[in-house]
PDB file of C-alpha atoms in Angstrom:
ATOM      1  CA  UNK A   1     -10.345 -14.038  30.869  1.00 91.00           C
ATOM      2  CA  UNK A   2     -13.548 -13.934  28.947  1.00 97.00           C
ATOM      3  CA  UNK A   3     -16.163 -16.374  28.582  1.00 98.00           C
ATOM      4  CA  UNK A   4     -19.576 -16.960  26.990  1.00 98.00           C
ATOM      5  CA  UNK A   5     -21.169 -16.181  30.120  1.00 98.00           C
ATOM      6  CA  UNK A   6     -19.621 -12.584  29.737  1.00 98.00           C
ATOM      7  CA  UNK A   7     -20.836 -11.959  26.550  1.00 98.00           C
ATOM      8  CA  UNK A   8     -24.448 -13.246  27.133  1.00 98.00           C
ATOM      9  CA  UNK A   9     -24.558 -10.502  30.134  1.00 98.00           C
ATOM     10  CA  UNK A  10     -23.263  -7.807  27.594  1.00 97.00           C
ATOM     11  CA  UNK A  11     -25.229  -8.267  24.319  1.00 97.00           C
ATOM     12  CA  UNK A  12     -28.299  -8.111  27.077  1.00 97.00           C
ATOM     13  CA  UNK A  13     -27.131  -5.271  28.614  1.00 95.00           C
ATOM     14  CA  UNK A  14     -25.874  -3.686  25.186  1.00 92.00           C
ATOM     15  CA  UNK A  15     -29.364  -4.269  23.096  1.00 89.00           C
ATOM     16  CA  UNK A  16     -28.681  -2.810  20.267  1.00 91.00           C
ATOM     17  CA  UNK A  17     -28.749  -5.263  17.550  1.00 92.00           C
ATOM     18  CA  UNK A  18     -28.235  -2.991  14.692  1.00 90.00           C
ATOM     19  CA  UNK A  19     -24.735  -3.483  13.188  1.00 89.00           C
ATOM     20  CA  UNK A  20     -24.910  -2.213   9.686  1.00 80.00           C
ATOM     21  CA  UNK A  21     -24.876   0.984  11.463  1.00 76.00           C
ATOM     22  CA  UNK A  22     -22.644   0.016  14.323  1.00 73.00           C
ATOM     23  CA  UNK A  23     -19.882  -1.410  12.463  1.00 80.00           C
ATOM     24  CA  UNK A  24     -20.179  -0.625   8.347  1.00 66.00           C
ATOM     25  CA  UNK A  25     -18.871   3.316   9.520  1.00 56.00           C
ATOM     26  CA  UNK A  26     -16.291   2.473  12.240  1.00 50.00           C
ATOM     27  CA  UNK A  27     -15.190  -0.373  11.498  1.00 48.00           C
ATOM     28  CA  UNK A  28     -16.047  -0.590   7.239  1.00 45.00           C
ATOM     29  CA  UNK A  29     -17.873  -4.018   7.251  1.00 47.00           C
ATOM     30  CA  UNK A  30     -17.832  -5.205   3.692  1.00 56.00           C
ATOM     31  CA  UNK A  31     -20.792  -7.275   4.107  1.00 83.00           C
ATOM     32  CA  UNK A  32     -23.180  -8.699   7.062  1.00 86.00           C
ATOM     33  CA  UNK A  33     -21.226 -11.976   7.495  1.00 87.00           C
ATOM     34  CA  UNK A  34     -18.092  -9.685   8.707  1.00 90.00           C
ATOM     35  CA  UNK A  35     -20.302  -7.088  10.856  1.00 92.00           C
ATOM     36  CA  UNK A  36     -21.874 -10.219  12.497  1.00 94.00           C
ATOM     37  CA  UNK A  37     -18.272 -11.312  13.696  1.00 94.00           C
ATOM     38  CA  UNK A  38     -17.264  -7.446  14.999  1.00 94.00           C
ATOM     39  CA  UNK A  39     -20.568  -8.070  16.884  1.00 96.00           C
ATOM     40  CA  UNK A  40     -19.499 -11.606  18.596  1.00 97.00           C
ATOM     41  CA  UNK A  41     -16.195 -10.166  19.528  1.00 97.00           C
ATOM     42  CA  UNK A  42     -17.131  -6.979  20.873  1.00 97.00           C
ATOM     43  CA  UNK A  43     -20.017  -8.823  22.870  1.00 98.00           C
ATOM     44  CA  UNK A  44     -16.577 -11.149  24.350  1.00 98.00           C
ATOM     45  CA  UNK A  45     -14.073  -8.773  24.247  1.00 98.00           C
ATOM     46  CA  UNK A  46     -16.852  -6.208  26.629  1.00 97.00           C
ATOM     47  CA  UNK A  47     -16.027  -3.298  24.283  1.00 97.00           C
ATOM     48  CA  UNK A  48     -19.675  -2.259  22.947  1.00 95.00           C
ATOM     49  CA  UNK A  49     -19.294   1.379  22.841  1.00 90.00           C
ATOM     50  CA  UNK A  50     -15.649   1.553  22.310  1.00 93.00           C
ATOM     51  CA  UNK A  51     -15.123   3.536  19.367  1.00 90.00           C
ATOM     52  CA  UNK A  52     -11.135   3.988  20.320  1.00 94.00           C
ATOM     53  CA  UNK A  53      -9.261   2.211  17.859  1.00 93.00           C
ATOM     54  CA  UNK A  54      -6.040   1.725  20.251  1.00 96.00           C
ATOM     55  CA  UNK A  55      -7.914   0.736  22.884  1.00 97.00           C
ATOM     56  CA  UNK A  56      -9.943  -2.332  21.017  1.00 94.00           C
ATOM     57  CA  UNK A  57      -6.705  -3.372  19.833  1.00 95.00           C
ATOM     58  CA  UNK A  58      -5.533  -3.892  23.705  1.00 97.00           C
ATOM     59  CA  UNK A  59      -8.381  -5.305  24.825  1.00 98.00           C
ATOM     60  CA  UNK A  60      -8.487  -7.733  21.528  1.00 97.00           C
ATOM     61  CA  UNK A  61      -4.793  -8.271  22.164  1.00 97.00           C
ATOM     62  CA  UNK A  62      -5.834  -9.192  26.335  1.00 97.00           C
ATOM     63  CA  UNK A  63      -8.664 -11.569  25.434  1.00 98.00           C
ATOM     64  CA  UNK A  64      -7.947 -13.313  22.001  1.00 98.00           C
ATOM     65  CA  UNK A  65      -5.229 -15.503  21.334  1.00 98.00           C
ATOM     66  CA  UNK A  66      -6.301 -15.847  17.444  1.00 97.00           C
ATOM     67  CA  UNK A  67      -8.784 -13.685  15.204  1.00 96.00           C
ATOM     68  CA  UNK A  68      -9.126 -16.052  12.172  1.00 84.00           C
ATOM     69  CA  UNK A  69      -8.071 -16.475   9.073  1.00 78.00           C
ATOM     70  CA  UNK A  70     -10.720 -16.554   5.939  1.00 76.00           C
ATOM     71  CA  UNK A  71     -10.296 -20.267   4.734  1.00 78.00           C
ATOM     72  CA  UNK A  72      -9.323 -22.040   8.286  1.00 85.00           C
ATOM     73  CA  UNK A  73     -11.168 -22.195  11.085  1.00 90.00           C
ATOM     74  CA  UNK A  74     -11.563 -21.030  13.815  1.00 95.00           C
ATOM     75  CA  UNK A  75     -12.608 -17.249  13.791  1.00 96.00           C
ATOM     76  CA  UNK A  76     -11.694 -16.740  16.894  1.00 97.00           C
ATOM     77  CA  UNK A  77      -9.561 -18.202  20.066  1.00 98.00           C
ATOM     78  CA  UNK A  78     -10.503 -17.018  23.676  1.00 98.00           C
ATOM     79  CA  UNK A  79      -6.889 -16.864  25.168  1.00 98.00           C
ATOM     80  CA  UNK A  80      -6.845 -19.778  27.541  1.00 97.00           C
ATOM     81  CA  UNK A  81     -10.718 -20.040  26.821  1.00 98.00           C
ATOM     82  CA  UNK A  82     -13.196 -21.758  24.103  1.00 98.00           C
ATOM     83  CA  UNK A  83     -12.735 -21.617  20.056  1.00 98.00           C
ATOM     84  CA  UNK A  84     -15.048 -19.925  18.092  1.00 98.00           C
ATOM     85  CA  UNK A  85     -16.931 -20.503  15.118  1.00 96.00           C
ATOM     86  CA  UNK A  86     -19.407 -17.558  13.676  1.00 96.00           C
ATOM     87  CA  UNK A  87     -21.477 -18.664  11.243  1.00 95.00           C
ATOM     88  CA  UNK A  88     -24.320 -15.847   9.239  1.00 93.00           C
ATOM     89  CA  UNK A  89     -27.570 -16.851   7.525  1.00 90.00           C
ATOM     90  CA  UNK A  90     -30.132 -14.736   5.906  1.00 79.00           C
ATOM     91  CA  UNK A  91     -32.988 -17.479   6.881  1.00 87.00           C
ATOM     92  CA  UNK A  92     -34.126 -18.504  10.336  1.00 87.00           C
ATOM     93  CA  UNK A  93     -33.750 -22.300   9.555  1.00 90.00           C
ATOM     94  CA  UNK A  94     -31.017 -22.733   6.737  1.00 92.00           C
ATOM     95  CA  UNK A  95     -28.716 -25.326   7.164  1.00 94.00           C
ATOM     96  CA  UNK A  96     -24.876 -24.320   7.671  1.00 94.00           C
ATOM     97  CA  UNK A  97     -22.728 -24.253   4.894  1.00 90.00           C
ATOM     98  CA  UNK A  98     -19.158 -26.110   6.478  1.00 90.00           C
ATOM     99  CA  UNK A  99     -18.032 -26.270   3.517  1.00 84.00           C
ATOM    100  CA  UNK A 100     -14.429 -28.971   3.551  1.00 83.00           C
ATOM    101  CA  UNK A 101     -14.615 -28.616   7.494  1.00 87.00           C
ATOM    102  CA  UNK A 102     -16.636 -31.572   9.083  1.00 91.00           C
ATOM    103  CA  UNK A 103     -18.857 -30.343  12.049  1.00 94.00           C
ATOM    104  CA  UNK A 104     -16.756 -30.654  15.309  1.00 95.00           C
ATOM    105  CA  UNK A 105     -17.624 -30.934  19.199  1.00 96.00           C
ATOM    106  CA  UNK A 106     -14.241 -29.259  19.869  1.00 97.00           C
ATOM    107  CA  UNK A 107     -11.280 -28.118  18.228  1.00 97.00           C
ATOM    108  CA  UNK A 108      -7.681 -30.145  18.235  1.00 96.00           C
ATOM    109  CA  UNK A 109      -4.433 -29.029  17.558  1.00 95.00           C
ATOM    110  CA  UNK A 110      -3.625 -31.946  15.445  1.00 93.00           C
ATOM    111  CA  UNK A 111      -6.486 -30.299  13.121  1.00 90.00           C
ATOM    112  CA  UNK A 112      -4.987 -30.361   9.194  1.00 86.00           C
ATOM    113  CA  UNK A 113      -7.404 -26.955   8.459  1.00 86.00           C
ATOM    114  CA  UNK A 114      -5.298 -25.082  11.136  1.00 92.00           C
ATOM    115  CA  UNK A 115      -2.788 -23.216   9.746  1.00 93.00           C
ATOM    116  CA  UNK A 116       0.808 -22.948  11.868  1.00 94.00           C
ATOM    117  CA  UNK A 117      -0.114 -19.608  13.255  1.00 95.00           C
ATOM    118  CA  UNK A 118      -3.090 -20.815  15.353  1.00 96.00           C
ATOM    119  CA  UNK A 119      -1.175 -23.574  16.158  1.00 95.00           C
ATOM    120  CA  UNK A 120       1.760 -21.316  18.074  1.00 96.00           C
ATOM    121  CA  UNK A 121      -0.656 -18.667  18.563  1.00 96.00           C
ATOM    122  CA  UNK A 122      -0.561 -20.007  22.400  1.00 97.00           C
ATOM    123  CA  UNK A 123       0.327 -23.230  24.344  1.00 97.00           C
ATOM    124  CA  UNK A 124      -3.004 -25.353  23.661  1.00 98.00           C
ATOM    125  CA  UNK A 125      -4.293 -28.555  22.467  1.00 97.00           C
ATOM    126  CA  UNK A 126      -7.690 -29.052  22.631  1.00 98.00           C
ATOM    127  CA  UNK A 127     -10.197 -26.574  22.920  1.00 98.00           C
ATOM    128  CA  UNK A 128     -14.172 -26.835  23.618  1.00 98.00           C
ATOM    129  CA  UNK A 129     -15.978 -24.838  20.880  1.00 98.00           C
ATOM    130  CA  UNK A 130     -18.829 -22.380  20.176  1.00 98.00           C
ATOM    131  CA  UNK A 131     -20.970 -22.203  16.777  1.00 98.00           C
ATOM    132  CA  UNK A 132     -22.429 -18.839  17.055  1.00 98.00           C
ATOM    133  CA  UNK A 133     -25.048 -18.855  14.483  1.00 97.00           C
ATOM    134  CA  UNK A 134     -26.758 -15.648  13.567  1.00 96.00           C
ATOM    135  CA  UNK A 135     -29.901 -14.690  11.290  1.00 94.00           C
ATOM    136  CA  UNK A 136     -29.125 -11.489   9.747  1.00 92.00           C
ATOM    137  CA  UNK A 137     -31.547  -8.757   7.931  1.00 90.00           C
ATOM    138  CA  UNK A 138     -29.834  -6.322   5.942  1.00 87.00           C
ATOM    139  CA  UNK A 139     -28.746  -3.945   9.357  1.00 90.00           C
ATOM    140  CA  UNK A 140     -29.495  -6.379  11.925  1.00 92.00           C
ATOM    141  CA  UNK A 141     -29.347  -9.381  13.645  1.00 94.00           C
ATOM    142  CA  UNK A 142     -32.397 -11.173  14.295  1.00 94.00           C
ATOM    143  CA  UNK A 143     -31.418 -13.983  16.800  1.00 95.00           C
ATOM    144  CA  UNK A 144     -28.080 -15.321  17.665  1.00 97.00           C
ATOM    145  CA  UNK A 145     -28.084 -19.025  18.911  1.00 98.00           C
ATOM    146  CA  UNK A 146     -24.768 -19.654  20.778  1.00 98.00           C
ATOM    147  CA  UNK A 147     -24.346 -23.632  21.149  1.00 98.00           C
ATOM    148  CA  UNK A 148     -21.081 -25.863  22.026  1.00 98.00           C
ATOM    149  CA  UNK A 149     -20.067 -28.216  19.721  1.00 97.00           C
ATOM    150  CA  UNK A 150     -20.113 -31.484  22.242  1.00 97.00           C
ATOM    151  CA  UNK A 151     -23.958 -30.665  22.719  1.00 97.00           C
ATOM    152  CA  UNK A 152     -24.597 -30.383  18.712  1.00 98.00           C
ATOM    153  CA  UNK A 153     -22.099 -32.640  16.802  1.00 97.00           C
ATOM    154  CA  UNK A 154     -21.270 -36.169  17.038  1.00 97.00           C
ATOM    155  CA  UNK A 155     -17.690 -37.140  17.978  1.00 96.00           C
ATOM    156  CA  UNK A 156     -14.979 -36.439  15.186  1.00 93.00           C
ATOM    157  CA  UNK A 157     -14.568 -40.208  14.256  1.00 94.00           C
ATOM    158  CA  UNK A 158     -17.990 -40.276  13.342  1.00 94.00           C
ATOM    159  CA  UNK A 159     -17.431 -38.046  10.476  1.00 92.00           C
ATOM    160  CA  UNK A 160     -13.531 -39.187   9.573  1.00 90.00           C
ATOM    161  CA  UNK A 161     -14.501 -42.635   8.644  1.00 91.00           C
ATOM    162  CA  UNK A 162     -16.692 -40.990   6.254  1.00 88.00           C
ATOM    163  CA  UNK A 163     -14.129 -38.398   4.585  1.00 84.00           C
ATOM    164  CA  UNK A 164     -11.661 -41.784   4.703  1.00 85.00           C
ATOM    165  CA  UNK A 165     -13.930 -44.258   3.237  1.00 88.00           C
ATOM    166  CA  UNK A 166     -14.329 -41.608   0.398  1.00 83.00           C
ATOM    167  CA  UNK A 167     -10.336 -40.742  -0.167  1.00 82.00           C
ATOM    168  CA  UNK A 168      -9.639 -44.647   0.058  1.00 83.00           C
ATOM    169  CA  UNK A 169     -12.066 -45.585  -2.570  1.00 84.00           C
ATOM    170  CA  UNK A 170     -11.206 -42.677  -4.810  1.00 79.00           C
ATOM    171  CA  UNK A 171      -7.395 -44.044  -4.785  1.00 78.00           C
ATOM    172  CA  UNK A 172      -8.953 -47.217  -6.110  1.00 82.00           C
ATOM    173  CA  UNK A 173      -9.260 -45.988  -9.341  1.00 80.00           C
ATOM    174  CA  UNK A 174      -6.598 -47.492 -11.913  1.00 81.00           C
ATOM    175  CA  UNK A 175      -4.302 -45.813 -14.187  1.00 76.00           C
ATOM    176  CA  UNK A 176      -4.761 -42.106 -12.657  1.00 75.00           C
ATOM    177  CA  UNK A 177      -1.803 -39.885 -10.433  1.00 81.00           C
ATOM    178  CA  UNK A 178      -2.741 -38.984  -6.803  1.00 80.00           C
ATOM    179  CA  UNK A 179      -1.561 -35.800  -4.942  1.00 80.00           C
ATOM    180  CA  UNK A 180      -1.449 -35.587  -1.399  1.00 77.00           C
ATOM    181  CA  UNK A 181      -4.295 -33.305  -0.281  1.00 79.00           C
ATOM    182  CA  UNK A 182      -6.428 -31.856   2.509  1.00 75.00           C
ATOM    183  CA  UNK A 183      -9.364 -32.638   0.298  1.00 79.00           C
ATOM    184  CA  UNK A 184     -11.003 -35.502   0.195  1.00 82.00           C
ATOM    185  CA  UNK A 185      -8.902 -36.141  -2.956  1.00 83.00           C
ATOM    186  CA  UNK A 186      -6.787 -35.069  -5.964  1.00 86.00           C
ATOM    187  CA  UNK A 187      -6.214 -36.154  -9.075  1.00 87.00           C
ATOM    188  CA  UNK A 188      -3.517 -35.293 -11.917  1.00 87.00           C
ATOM    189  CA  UNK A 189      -3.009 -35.287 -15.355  1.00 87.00           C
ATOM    190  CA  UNK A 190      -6.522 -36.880 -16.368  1.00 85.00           C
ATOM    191  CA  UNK A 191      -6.094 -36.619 -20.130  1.00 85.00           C
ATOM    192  CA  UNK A 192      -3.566 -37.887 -22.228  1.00 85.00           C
ATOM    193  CA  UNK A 193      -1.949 -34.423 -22.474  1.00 85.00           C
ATOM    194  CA  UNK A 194      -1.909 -35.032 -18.953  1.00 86.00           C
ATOM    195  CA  UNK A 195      -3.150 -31.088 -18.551  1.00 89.00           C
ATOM    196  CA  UNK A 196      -5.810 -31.884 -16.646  1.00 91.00           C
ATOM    197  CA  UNK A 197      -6.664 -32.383 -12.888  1.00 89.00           C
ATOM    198  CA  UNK A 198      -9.299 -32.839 -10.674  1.00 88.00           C
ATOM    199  CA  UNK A 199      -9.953 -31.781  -7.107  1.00 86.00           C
ATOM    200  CA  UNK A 200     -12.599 -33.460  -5.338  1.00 85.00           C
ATOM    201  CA  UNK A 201     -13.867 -31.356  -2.069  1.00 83.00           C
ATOM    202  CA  UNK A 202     -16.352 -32.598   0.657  1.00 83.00           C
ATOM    203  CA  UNK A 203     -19.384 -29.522   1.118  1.00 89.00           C
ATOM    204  CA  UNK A 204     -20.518 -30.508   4.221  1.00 92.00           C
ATOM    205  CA  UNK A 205     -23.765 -29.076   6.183  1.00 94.00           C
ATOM    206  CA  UNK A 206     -25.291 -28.994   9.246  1.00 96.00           C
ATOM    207  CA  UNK A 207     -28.859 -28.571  10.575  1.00 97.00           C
ATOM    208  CA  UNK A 208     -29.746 -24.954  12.177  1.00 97.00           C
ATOM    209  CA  UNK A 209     -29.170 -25.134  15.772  1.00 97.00           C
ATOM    210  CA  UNK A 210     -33.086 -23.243  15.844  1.00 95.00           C
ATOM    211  CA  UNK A 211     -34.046 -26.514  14.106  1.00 95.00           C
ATOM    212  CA  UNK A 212     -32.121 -28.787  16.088  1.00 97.00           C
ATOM    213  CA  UNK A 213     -33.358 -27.894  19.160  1.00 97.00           C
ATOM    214  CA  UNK A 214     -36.770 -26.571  18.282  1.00 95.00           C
ATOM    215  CA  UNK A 215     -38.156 -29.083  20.844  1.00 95.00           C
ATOM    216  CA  UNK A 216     -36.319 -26.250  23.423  1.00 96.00           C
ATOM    217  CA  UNK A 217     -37.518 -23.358  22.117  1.00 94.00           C
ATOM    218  CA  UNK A 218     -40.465 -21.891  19.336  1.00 87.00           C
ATOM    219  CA  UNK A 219     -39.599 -19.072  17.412  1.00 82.00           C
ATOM    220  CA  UNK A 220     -41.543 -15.549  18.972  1.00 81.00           C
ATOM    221  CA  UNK A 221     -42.344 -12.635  17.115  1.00 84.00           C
ATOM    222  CA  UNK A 222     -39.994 -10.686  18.923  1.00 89.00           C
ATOM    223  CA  UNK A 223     -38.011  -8.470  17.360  1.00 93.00           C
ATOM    224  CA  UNK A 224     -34.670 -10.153  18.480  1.00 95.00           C
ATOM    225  CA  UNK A 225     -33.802 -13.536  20.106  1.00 96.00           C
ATOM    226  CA  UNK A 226     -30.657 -14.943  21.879  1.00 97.00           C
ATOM    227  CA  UNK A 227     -30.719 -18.438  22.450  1.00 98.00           C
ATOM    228  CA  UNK A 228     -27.657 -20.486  24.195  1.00 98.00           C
ATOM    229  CA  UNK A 229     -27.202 -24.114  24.777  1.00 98.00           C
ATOM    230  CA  UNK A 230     -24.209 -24.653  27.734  1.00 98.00           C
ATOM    231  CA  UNK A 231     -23.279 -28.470  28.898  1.00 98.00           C
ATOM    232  CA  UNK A 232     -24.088 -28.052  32.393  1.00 98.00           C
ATOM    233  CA  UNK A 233     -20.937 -29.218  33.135  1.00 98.00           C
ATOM    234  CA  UNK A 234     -19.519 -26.690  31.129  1.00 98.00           C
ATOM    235  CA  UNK A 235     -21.531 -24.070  33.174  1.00 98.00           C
ATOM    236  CA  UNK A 236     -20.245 -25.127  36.447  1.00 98.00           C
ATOM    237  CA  UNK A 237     -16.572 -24.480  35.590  1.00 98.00           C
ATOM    238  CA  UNK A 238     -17.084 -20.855  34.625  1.00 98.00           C
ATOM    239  CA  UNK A 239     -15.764 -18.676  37.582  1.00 98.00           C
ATOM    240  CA  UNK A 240     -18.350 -17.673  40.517  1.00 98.00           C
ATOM    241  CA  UNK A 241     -18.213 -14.185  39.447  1.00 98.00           C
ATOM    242  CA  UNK A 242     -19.490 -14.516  35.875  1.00 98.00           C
ATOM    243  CA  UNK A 243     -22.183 -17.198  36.886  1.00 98.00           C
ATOM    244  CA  UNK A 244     -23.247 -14.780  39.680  1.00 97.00           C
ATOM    245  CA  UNK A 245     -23.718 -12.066  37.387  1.00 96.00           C
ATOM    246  CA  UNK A 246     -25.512 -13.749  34.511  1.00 97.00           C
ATOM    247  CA  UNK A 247     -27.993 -15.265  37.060  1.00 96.00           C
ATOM    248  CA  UNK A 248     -28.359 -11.563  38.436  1.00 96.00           C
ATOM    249  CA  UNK A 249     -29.758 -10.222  35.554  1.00 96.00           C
ATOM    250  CA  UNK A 250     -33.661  -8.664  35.946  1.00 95.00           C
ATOM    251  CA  UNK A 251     -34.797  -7.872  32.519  1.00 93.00           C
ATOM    252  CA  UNK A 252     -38.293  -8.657  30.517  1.00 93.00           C
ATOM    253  CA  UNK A 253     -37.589 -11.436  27.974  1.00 95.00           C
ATOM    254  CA  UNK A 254     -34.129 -13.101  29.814  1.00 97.00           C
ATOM    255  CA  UNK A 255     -34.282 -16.441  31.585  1.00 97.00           C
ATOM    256  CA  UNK A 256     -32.142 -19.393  32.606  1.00 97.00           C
ATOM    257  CA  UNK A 257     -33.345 -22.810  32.883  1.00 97.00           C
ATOM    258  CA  UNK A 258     -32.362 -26.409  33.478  1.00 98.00           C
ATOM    259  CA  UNK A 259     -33.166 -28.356  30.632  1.00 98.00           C
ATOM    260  CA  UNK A 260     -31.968 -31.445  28.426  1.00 98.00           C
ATOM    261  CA  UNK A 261     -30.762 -32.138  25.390  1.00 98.00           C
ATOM    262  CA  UNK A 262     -30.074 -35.660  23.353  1.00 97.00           C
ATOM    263  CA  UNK A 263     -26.852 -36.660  23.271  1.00 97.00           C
ATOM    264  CA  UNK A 264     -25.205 -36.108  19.566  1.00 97.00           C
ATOM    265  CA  UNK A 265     -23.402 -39.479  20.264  1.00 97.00           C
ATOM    266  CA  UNK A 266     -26.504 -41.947  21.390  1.00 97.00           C
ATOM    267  CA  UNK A 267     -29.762 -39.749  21.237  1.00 94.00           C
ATOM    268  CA  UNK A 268     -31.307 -42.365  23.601  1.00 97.00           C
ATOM    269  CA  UNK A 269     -29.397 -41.025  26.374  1.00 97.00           C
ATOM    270  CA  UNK A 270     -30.135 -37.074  27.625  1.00 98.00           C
ATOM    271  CA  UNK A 271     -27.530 -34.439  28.673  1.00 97.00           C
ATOM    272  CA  UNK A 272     -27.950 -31.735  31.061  1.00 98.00           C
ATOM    273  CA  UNK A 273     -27.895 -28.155  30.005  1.00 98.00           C
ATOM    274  CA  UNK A 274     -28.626 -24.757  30.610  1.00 98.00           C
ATOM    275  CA  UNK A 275     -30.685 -22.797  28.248  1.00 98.00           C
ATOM    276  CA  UNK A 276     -30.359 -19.353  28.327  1.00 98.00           C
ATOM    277  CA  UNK A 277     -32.820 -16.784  26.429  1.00 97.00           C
ATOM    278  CA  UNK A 278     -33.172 -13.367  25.393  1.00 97.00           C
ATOM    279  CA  UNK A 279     -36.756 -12.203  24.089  1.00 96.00           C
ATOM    280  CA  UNK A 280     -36.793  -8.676  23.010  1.00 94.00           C
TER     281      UNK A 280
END
C-alpha cells in the first residue's frame, strides 16, 4: 500500500517537474489543473515513466480505491490509506477556492458531498486527508506543498455551526417554499408566477498552506520546491520500510526536520511535525 512517504521519495527521485509535456501527449491533459492530478497520482501510484496504458491501469487499480469525481470530493482514495485533495493555483500565495465544501481535517463517510460510489468504493469510514496544493506555470509545477488536514483545518463542527446558523436563519423568512438541499439553502417559486427560485451556495476559502506556515519555511528562488507538513504521529505509523527510505535519501536541496506547528483547534497549544523539503 502506498503512502505519502512513497511519493515524497519518488517526485525526488523523478525531478522532472514538467507536465505539460509529460502528460498533455500521453495522457491529453485538457488543462494544468488535470496534468497536476496525473502528476500526484503517478508520484503515489510509483509509475513515473510508465507510458503502458494497461499497466497504469493495474497499478491504479492496486493502489486507489477511488479516482474522483469532478463536483465531489475527494480526488483520490489510497486503498486502505489517506484521502486526497489536489488543489492548482497559478499564484504562490492565492487562497483556495473550496467552493460548497468546508475545509476538513479528515474525510467521513457520513459526508453529504460523497456520492454512493465512494461510499462502497471500499469498507471505510473515516479517513485522514491530504491537500496537495500546487503552483503551476503554464508546463510546470513550481512547488507542491503536501499538508494533512488535522494540521491545517479546524475540527468540522467549527465550520457546521456556521453553514447551520446560515440554513436556519434563511428558513426564517416568511411566506417563501423551502427545498431540501446540500446547499446552504433553496428557495422556490419567489414570484407570484411562482417561476422563480433561488439557490443560495456557501464559496468557501482557505489560506495557502505557503502562507499558513510561512513561519516554517521562506520562499527560495529555486526553480522548484516541495514542501510537506506530517503530524508526527502520523509519521510514526507509516511502515519501517518507507520511513527508512525517505530518511535515506542524499540529495542537494532535501531535508527532514522536527518542527512545530499551532494547533488549528487552540493555536496556543503546538503540535509536533515533520517538515520535509525539496529545494531544486
Amino acid at each position: 500500500m502506498t503512502n505519502i512517504l512513497e511519493a515524497i521519495y519518488n517526485i525526488v527521485n523523478h525531478q522532472n517537474f514538467e507536465i505539460k509535456n509529460l502528460y498533455s501527449g500521453r495522457n491529453r491533459a485538457n488543462n494544468m489543473g488535470e496534468a497536476l492530478e496525473k502528476y500526484i497520482k503517478d508520484a503515489f501510484a510509483g509509475t513515473f515513466g510508465v507510458t503502458d496504458v494497461l499497466q497504469r491501469m493495474q497499478t491504479f487499480n492496486q493502489e486507489f480505491s477511488w479516482l474522483g469525481s469532478q463536483n465531489n470530493p475527494p480526488d483520490i482514495m489510497i486503498k486502505g490509506g489517506d484521502a486526497i485533495e489536489v488543489k492548482k493555483t497559478q499564484s504562490a500565495n492565492t487562497s483556495l477556492a473550496l467552493n460548497s465544501s468546508y475545509p476538513k481535517t479528515d474525510l467521513r463517510h457520513t459526508s453529504p458531498m460523497i456520492t454512493k460510489e465512494c461510499k462502497e468504493c471500499e469498507d471505510w469510514t473515516v479517513k485522514d486527508l491530504i491537500y496537495c496544493v500546487g503552483h503551476t506555470t503554464d508546463t510546470s509545477v513550481k512547488s507542491l506543498w503536501m499538508v494533512y488536514g488535522n494540521s491545517y483545518a479546524a475540527k468540522h463542527v467549527t465550520y457546521q455551526r456556521i453553514k447551520r446558523t446560515i440554513s436556519d436563519g434563511i428558513k426564517t423568512i416568511p411566506d417563501v417554499v423551502f427545498a431540501e438541499t446540500k446547499e446552504l439553502g433553496r428557495v422556490n417559486q419567489v414570484d407570484p408566477l411562482g417561476i422563480t427560485n433561488l439557490r443560495i451556495r456557501g464559496m468557501w476559502q482557505i489560506e495557502n498552506p505557503r502562507k499558513v506556515f510561512s513561519y516554517l519555511h521562506e520562499p527560495t528562488d529555486k526553480e522548484f520546491e516541495l514542501v510537506c507538513i506530517i503530524p508526527t504521529e502520523k509519521y510514526n505509523s507509516f511502515p519501517n520500510e518507507s520511513r527508512t527510505k525517505l530518511e535515506g535519501i542524499i540529495k542537494t536541496g532535501f531535508s527532514v526536520e522536527n518542527k512545530q506547528i499551532k494547533d488549528p483547534n487552540n493555536p496556543a497549544k503546538l503540535m509536533d511535525c515533520k517538515l520535509i523539503k525539496l529545494c531544486v
